[in-house]
CSV table of C-alpha atoms in Angstrom, one decimal:
chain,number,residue,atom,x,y,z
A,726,UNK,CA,129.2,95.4,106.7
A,727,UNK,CA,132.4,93.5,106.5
A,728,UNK,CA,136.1,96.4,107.0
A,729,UNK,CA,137.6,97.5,104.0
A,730,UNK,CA,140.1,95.2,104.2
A,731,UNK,CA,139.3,92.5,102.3
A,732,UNK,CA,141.8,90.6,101.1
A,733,UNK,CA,144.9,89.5,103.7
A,734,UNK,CA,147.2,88.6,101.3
A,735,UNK,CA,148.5,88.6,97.9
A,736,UNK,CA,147.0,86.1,96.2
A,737,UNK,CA,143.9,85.6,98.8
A,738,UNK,CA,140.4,84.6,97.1
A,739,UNK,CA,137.8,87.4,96.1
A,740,UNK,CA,134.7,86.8,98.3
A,741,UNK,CA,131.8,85.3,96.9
A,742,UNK,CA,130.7,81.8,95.3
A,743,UNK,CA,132.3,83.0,91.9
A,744,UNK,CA,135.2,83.3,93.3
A,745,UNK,CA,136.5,80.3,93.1
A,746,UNK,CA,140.0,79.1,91.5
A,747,UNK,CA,140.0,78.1,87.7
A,748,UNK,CA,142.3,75.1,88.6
A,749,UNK,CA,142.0,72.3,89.6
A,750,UNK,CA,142.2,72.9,93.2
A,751,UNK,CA,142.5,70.3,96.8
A,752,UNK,CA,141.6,71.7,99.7
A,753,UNK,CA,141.2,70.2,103.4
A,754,UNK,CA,139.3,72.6,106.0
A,755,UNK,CA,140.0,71.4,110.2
A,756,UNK,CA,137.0,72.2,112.4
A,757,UNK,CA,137.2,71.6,115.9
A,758,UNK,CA,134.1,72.2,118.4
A,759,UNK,CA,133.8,72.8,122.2
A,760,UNK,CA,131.0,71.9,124.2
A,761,UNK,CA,129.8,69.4,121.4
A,762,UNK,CA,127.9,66.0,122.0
A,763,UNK,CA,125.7,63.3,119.9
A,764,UNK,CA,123.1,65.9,119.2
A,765,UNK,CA,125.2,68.7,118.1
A,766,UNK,CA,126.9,66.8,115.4
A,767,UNK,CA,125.4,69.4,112.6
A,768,UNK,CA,128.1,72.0,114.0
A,769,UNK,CA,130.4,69.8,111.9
A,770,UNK,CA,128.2,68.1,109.4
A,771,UNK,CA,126.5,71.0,108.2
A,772,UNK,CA,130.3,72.1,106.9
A,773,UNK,CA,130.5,68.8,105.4
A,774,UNK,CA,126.9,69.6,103.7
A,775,UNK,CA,128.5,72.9,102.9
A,776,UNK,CA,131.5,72.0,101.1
A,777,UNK,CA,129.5,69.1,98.8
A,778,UNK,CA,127.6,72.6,97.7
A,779,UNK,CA,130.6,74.6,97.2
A,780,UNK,CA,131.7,71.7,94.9
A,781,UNK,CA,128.9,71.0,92.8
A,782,UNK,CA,128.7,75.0,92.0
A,783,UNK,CA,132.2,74.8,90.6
A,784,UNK,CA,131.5,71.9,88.9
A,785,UNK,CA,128.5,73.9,87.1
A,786,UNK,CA,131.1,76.2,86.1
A,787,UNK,CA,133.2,73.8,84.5
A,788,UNK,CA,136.3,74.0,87.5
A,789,UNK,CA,137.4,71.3,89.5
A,790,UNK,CA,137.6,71.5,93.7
A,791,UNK,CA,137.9,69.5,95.7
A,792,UNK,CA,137.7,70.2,99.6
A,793,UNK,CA,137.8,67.6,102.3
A,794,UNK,CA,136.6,68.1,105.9
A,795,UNK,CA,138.1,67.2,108.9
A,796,UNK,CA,136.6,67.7,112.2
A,797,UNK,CA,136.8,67.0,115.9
A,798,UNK,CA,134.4,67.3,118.6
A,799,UNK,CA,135.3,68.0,122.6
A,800,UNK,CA,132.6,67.5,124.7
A,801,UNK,CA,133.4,69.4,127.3
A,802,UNK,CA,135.3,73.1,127.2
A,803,UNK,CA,138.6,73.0,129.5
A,804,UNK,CA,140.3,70.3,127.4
A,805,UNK,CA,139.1,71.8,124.2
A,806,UNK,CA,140.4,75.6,124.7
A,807,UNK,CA,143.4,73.9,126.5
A,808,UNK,CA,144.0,72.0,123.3
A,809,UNK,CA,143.0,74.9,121.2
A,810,UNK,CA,145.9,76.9,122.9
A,811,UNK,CA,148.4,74.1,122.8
A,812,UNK,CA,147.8,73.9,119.3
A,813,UNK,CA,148.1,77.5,118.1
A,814,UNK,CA,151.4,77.9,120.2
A,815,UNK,CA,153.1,74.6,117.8
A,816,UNK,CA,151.8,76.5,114.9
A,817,UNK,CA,149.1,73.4,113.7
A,818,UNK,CA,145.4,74.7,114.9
A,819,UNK,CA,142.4,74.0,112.9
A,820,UNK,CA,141.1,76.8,110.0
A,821,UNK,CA,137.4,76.7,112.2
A,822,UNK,CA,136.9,76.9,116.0
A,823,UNK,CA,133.3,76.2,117.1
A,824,UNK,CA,133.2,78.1,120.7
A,825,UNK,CA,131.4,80.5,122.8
A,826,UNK,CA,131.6,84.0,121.8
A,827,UNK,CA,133.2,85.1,125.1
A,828,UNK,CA,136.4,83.7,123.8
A,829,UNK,CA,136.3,86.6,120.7
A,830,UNK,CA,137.9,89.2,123.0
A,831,UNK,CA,140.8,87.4,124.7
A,832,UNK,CA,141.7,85.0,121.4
A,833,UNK,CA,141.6,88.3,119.1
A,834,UNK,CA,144.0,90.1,121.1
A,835,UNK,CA,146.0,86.8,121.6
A,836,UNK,CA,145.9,86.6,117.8
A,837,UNK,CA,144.7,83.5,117.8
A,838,UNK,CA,141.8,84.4,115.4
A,839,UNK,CA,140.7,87.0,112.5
A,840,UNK,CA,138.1,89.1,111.7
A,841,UNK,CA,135.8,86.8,109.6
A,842,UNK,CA,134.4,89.9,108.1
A,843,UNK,CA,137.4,90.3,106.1
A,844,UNK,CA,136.1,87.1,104.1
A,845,UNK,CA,132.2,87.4,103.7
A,846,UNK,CA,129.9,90.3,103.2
A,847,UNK,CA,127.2,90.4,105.5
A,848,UNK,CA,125.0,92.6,103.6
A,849,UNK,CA,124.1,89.6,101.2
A,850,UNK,CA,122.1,86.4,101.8
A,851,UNK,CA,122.2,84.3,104.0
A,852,UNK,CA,124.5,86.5,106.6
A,853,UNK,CA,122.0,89.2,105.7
A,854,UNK,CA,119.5,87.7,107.7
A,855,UNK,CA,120.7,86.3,110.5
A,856,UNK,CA,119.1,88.3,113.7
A,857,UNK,CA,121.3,91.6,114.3
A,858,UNK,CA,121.7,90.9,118.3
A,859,UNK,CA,123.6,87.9,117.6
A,860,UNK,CA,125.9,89.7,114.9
A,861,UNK,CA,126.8,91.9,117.9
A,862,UNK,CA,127.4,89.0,120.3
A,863,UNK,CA,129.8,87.7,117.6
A,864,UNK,CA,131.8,91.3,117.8
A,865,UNK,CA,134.2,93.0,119.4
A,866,UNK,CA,136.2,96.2,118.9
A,867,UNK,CA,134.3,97.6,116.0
A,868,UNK,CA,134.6,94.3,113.9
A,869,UNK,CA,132.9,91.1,113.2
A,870,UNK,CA,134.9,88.3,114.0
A,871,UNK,CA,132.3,84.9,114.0
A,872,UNK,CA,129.2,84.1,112.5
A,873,UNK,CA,126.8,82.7,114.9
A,874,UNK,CA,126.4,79.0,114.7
A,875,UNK,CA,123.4,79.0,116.8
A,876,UNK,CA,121.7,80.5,119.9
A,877,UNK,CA,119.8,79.4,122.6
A,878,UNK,CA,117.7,80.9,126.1
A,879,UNK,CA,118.2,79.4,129.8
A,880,UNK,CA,115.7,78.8,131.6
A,881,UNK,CA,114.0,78.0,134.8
A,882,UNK,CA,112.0,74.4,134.2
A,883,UNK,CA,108.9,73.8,136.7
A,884,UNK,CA,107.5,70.6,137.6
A,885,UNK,CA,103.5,70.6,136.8
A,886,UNK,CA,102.5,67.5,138.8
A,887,UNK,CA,104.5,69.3,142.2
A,888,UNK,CA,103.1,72.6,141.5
A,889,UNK,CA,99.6,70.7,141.4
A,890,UNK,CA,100.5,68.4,144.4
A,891,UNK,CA,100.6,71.7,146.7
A,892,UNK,CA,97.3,73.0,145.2
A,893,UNK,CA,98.3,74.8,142.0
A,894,UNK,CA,95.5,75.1,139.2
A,895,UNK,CA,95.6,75.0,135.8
A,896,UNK,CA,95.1,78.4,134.9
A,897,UNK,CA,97.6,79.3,137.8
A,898,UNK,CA,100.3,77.6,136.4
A,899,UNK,CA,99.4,78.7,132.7
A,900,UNK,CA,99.8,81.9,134.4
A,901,UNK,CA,102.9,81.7,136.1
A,902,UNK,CA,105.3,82.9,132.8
A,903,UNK,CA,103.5,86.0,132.6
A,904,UNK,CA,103.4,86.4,136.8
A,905,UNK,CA,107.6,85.8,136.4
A,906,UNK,CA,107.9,88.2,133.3
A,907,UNK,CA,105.7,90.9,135.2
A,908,UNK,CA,107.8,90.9,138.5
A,909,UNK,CA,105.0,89.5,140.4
A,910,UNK,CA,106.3,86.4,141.2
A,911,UNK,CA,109.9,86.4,142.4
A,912,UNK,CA,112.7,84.0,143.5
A,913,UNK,CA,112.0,84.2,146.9
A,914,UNK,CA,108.2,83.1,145.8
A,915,UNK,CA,109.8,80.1,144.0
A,916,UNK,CA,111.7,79.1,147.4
A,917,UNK,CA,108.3,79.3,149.7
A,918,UNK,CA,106.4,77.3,146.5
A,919,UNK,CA,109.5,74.7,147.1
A,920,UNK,CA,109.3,73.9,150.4
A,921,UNK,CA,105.5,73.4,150.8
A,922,UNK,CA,106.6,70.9,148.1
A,923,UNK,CA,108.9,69.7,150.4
A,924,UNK,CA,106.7,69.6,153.7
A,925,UNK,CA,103.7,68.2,151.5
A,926,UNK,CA,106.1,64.8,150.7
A,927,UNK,CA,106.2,65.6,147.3
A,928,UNK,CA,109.8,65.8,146.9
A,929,UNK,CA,112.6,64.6,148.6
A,930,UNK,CA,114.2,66.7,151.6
A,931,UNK,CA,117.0,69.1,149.6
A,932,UNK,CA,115.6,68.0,146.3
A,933,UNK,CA,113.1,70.7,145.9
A,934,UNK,CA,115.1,73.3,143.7
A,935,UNK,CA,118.3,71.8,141.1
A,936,UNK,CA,120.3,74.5,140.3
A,937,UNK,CA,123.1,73.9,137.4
A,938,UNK,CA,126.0,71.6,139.2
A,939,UNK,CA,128.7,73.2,137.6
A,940,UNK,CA,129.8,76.7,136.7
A,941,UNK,CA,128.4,78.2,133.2
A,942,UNK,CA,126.6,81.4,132.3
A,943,UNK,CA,123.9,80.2,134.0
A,944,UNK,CA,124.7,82.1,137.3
A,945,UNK,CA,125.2,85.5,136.2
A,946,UNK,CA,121.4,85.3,135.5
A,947,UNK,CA,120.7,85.4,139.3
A,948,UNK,CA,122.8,88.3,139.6
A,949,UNK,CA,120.9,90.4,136.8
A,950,UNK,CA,117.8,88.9,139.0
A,951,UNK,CA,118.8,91.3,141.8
A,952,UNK,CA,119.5,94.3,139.9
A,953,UNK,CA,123.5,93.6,138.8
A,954,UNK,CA,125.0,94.7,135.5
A,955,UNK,CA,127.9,92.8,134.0
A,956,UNK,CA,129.3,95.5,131.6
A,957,UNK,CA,128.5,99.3,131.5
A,958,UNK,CA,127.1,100.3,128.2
A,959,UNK,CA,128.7,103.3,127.5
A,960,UNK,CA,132.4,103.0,128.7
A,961,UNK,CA,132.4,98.9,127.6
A,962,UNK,CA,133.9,98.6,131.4
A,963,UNK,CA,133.0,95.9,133.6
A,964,UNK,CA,130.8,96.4,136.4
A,965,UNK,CA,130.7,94.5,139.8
A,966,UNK,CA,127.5,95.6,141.9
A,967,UNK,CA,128.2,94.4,145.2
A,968,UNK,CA,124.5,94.5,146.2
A,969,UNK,CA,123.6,92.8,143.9
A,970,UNK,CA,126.2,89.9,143.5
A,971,UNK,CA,124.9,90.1,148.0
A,972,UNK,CA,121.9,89.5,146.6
A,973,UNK,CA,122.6,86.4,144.7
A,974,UNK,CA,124.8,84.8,147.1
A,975,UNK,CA,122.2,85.0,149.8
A,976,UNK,CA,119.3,83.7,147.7
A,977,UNK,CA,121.4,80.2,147.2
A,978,UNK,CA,122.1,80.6,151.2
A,979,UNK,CA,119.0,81.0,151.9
A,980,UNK,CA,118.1,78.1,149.4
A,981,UNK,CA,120.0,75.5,151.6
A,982,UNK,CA,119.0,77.2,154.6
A,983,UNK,CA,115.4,76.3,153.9
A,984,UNK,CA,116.4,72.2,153.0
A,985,UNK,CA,115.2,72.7,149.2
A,986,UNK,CA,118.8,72.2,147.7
A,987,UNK,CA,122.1,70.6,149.3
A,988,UNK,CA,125.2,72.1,150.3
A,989,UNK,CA,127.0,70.2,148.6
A,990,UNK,CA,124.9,70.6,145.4
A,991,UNK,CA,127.8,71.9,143.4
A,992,UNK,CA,129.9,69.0,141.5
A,993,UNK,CA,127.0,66.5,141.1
A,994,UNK,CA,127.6,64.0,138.2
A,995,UNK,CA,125.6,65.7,135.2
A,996,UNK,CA,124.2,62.9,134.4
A,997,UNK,CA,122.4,62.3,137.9
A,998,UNK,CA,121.4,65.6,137.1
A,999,UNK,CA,119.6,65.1,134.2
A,1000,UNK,CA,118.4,62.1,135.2
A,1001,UNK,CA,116.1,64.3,138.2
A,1002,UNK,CA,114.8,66.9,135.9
A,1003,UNK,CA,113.4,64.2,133.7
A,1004,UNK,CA,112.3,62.2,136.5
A,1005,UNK,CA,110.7,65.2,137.8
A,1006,UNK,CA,112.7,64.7,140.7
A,1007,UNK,CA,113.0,68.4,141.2
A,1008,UNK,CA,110.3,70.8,141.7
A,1009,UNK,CA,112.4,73.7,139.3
A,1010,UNK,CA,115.7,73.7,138.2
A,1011,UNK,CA,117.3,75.8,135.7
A,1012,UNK,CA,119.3,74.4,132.6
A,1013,UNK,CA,119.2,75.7,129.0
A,1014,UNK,CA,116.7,75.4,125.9
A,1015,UNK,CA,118.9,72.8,124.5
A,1016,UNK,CA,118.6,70.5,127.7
A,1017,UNK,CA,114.6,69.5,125.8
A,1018,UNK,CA,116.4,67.0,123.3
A,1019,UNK,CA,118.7,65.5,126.0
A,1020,UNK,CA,116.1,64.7,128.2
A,1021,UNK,CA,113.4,63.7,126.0
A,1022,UNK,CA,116.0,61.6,123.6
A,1023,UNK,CA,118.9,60.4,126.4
A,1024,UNK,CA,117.0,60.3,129.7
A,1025,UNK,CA,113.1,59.0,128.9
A,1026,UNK,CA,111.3,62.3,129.5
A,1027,UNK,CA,107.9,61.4,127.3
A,1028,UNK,CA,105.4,64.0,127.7
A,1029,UNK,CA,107.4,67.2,128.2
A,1030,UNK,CA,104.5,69.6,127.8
A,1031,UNK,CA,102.3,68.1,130.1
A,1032,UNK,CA,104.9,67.6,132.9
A,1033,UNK,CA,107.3,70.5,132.6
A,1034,UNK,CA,106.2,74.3,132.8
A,1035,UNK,CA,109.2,76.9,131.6
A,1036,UNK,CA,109.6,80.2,132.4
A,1037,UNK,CA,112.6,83.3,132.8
A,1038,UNK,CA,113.9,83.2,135.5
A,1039,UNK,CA,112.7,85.1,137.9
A,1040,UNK,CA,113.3,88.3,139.4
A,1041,UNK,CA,114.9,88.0,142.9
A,1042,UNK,CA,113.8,91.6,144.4
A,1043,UNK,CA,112.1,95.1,143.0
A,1044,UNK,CA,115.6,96.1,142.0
A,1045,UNK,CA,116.5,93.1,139.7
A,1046,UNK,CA,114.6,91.8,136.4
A,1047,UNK,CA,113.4,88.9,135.1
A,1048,UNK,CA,115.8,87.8,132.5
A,1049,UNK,CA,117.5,85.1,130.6
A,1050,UNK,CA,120.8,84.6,129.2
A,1051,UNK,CA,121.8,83.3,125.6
A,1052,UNK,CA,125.0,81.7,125.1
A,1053,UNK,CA,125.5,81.7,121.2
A,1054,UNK,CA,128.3,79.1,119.8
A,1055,UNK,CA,130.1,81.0,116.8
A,1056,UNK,CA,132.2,79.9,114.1
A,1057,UNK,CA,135.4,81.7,114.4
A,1058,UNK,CA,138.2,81.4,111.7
A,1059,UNK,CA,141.7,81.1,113.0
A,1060,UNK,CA,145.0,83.0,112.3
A,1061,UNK,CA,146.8,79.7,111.9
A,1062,UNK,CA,144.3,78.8,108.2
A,1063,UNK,CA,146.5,80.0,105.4
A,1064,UNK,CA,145.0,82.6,103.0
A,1065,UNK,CA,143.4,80.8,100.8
A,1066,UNK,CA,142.1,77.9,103.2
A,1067,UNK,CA,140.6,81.1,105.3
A,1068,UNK,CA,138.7,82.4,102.0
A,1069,UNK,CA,137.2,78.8,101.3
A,1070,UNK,CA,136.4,78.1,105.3
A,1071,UNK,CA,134.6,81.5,105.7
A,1072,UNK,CA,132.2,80.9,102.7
A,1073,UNK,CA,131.5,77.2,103.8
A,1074,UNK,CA,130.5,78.7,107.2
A,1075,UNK,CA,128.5,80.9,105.1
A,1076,UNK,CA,126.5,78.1,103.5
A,1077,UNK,CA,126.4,76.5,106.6
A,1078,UNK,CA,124.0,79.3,107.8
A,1079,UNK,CA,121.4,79.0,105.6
A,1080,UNK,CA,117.9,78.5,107.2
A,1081,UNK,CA,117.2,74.8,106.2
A,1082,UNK,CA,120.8,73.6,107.0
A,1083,UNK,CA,121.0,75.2,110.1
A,1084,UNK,CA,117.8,74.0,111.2
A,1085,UNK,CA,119.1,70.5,110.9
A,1086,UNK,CA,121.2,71.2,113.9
A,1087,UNK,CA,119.0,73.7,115.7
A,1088,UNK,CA,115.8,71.2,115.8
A,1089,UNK,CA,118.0,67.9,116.3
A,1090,UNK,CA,120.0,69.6,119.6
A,1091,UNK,CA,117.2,71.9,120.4
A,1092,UNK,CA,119.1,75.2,119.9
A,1093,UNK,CA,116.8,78.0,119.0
A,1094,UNK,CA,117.7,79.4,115.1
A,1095,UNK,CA,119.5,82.3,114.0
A,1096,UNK,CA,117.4,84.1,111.8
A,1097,UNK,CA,113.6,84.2,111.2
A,1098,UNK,CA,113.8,83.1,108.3
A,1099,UNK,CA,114.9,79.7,109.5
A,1100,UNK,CA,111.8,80.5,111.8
A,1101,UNK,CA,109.6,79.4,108.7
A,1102,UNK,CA,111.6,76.4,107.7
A,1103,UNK,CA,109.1,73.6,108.3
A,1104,UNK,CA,111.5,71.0,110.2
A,1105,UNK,CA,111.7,73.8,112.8
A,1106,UNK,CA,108.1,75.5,112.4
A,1107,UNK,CA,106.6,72.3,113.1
A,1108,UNK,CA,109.0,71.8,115.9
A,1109,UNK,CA,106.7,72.8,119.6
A,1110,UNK,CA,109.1,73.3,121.6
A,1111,UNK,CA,111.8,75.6,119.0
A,1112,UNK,CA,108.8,77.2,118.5
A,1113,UNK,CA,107.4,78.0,121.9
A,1114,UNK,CA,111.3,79.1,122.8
A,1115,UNK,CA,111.4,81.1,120.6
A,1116,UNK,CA,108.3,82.8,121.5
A,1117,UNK,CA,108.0,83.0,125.4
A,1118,UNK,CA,112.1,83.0,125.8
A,1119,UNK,CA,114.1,84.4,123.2
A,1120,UNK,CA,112.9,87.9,123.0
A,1121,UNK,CA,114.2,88.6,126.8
A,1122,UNK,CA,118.0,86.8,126.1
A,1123,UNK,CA,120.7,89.0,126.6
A,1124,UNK,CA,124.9,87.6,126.7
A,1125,UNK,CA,127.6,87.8,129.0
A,1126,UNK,CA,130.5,90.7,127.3
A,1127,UNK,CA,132.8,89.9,125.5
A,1128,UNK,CA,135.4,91.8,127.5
A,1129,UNK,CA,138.7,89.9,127.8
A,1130,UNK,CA,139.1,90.7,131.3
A,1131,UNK,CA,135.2,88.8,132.3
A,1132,UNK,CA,137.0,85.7,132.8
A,1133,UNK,CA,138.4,86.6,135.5
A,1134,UNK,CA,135.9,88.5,136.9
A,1135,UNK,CA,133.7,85.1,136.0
A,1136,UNK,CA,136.2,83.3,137.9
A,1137,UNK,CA,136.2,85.2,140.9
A,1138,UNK,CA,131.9,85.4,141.3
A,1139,UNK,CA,132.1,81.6,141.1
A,1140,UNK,CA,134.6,80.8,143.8
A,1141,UNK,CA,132.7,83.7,146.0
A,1142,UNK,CA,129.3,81.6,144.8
A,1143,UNK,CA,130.5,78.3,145.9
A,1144,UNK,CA,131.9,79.3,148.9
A,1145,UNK,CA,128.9,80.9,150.5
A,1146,UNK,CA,126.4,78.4,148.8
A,1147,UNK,CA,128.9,75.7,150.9
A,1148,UNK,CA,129.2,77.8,154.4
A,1149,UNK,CA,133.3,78.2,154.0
A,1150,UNK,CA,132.7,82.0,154.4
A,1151,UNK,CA,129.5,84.3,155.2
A,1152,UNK,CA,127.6,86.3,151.8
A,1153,UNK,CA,129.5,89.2,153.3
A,1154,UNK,CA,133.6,87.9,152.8
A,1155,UNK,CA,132.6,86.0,150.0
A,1156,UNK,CA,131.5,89.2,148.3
A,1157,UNK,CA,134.4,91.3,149.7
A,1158,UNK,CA,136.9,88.9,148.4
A,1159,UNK,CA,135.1,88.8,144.8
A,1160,UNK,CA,136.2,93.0,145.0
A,1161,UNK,CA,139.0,92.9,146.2
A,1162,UNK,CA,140.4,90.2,144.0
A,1163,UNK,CA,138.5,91.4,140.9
A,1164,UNK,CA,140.2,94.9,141.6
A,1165,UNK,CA,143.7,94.1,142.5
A,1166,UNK,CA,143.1,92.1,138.9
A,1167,UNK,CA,141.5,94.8,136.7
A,1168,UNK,CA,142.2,97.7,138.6
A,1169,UNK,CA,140.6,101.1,136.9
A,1170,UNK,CA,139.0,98.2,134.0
A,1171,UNK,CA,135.9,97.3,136.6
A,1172,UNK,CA,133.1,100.1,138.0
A,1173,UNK,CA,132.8,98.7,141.5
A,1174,UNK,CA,129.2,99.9,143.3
């Protein structure tokens, strides 16, 4: 239910379709997305495809509007938040920020962005429908402050014809999602699976396993694989489990140790990357839902099903879980869109979420959708693998917090990931100096066990 508060201004639109201006009336809406390639176009289009709606409804009732659409896309995050930041500090950011939802907490207490709630109702169709767990990742503090652009699950990709190479049936590897989702096959399973791969000459030595290059949400999957918690649920506090984040660090130690991923891992070019999980280079890797369209439209990956087995990814001892993490992009309205700019970007967002436009984006960059209703749209019902996602993945997703302090406990987990993974310090300093940093940082803000 959107806060009482309504209106932000004198003078600010009422929020619905008929509450449009009776004038004639020019408007030009600034998007701007993060994290946004060739297939993820519809982040920006589908406000285009929005704002032609919003038009030809007030046209219908005899009033004239007019809204151009002006986007920009960043491929990758650093230089977009940087010039995100930039921006709102010279007064001249966009009225719509395509971003993860981790950035609600710190940019809404920077002021940076509003509570998009004040602008739509979300008791009414189509925000109505859109799944309730993603409404909550797009909170913070008791308010709703984006509307989900899309969602996704990451997972752990297997290669069939390795698996088979070291003796693997059919039915056994048919099997192996529900062995992972059970506990009964762990990470430590995955590692002795990896190097018979290895020792057989199926894969090349330290090839075996190809873990994301880079940091990303990715990682804090293998700590909820060994038990850890990211955010206590009652106090909203952080929480750094030490045996658990121990448990993590030595499971990539151990990785290297054994010859089925490099040292020096970390920092390869994505596109090598991608290039070896198509290939099949790799015996598993992890990477996200979204990584199907790249590889089977960018990098010649032809029969997915038949080469490529996907599960969670798997638990890494009896205390951890088999798990997934979603990363949802929202569409967050910023402070800088004057009042009535913010009224006519917040109901082309709206529109933007119906099921059919959305799936346009969802099925073209392989994103899973963010209702169910879209679920039954027939571009993405008749879509395999949106459809098989959504089945075996998405129900087991959870998201990073949305704390404003994670970042910097993100910041620290990495640095203490990368320098065990590399041998510059042992599991056991790298882990000390993730608590002591984290706590001389957050002090009485992080649980520490």
């Amino acid at each position: 239910m959107p806060s009482q508060n309504l209106l932000r201004g004198a003078g600010a639109l009422l929020l619905s379709c008929a509450a449009l201006p009776v004038l004639a009336q020019d408007y030009t809406i600034t998007v701007w997305a993060g994290g946004t390639g060739d297939d993820s176009n519809y982040r920006m289009d589908a406000i285009d495809m929005a704002a032609d709606i919003l038009e030809r409804e007030a046209a219908i009732r005899g009033e004239e509007l007019s809204i151009t659409v002006e986007s920009q896309a960043w491929s990758g995050w650093d230089d977009f938040k940087q010039a995100f930041s930039l921006a709102s500090e010279a007064g001249n950011a966009p009225d719509l920020i395509v971003s993860g939802h981790e950035d609600i907490g710190p940019w809404s207490e920077a002021g940076l962005i509003v509570p998009i709630e004040d602008y739509v109702y979300f008791d009414t169709w189509p925000l109505s429908s859109i799944y309730p767990n993603l409404i909550e990742v797009a909170s913070f503090n008791g308010q709703i402050w984006g509307i989900p652009q899309d969602a996704e699950a990451r997972v752990m990709f297997w290669s069939i014809p390795a698996l088979e190479a070291i003796g693997w049936s059919e039915d056994e590897i048919a099997s192996l999602p529900d062995l992972i989702l059970n506990g009964e096959f762990t990470l430590y399973d995955m590692l002795d699976a990896l190097k018979a791969m290895q020792d057989e000459g199926v894969l090349e030595p330290g090839m075996a396993f190809g873990p994301r290059v880079s940091n990303g949400p990715d990682y804090w999957q293998f700590y909820q694989a060994f038990g850890g918690e990211m955010a206590d649920p009652e106090t909203g506090k952080l929480v750094l489990d030490t045996e658990a984040l121990t448990g993590m660090y030595q499971f990539f130690v151990d990785a290297v140790e054994m010859g089925v991923v490099s040292s020096t891992h970390l920092g390869m070019e994505w596109d090598a990357w991608h290039q070896n999980a198509a290939a099949g280079s790799y015996g598993a890797w992890h990477g996200g839902t979204w990584h199907y369209a790249q590889w089977t439209n960018q990098f010649g990956l032809e029969d997915f099903f038949g080469t490529v087995e996907y599960t969670l990814i798997p638990a890494g001892d009896e205390n951890g879980r088999a798990n997934s993490i979603t990363h949802p992009l929202v569409y967050l309205l910023t402070a800088a869109a004057p009042e009535e700019e913010a009224a006519i970007a917040a109901e082309l967002v709206a529109i933007a979420s119906e099921p059919r436009i959305n799936a346009l984006h969802a099925v073209k960059s392989a994103h899973l959708g963010i209702s169910e209703e879209e679920t039954l749209v027939p571009l993405y019902a008749e879509n395999r693998w949106l459809t098989a996602a959504s089945e075996r993945l998405a129900p087991h997703t959870n998201a990073i917090p949305n704390n404003p302090d994670f970042g910097t406990y993100w910041t620290a987990m990495y640095e203490g990931l990368e320098a065990s993974w590399t041998g510059v310090t042992s599991v056991e300093d790298a882990v000390a100096e993730v608590e002591a940093s984290v706590t001389q940082a957050l002090g009485d803000d992080v649980i520490v066990r």
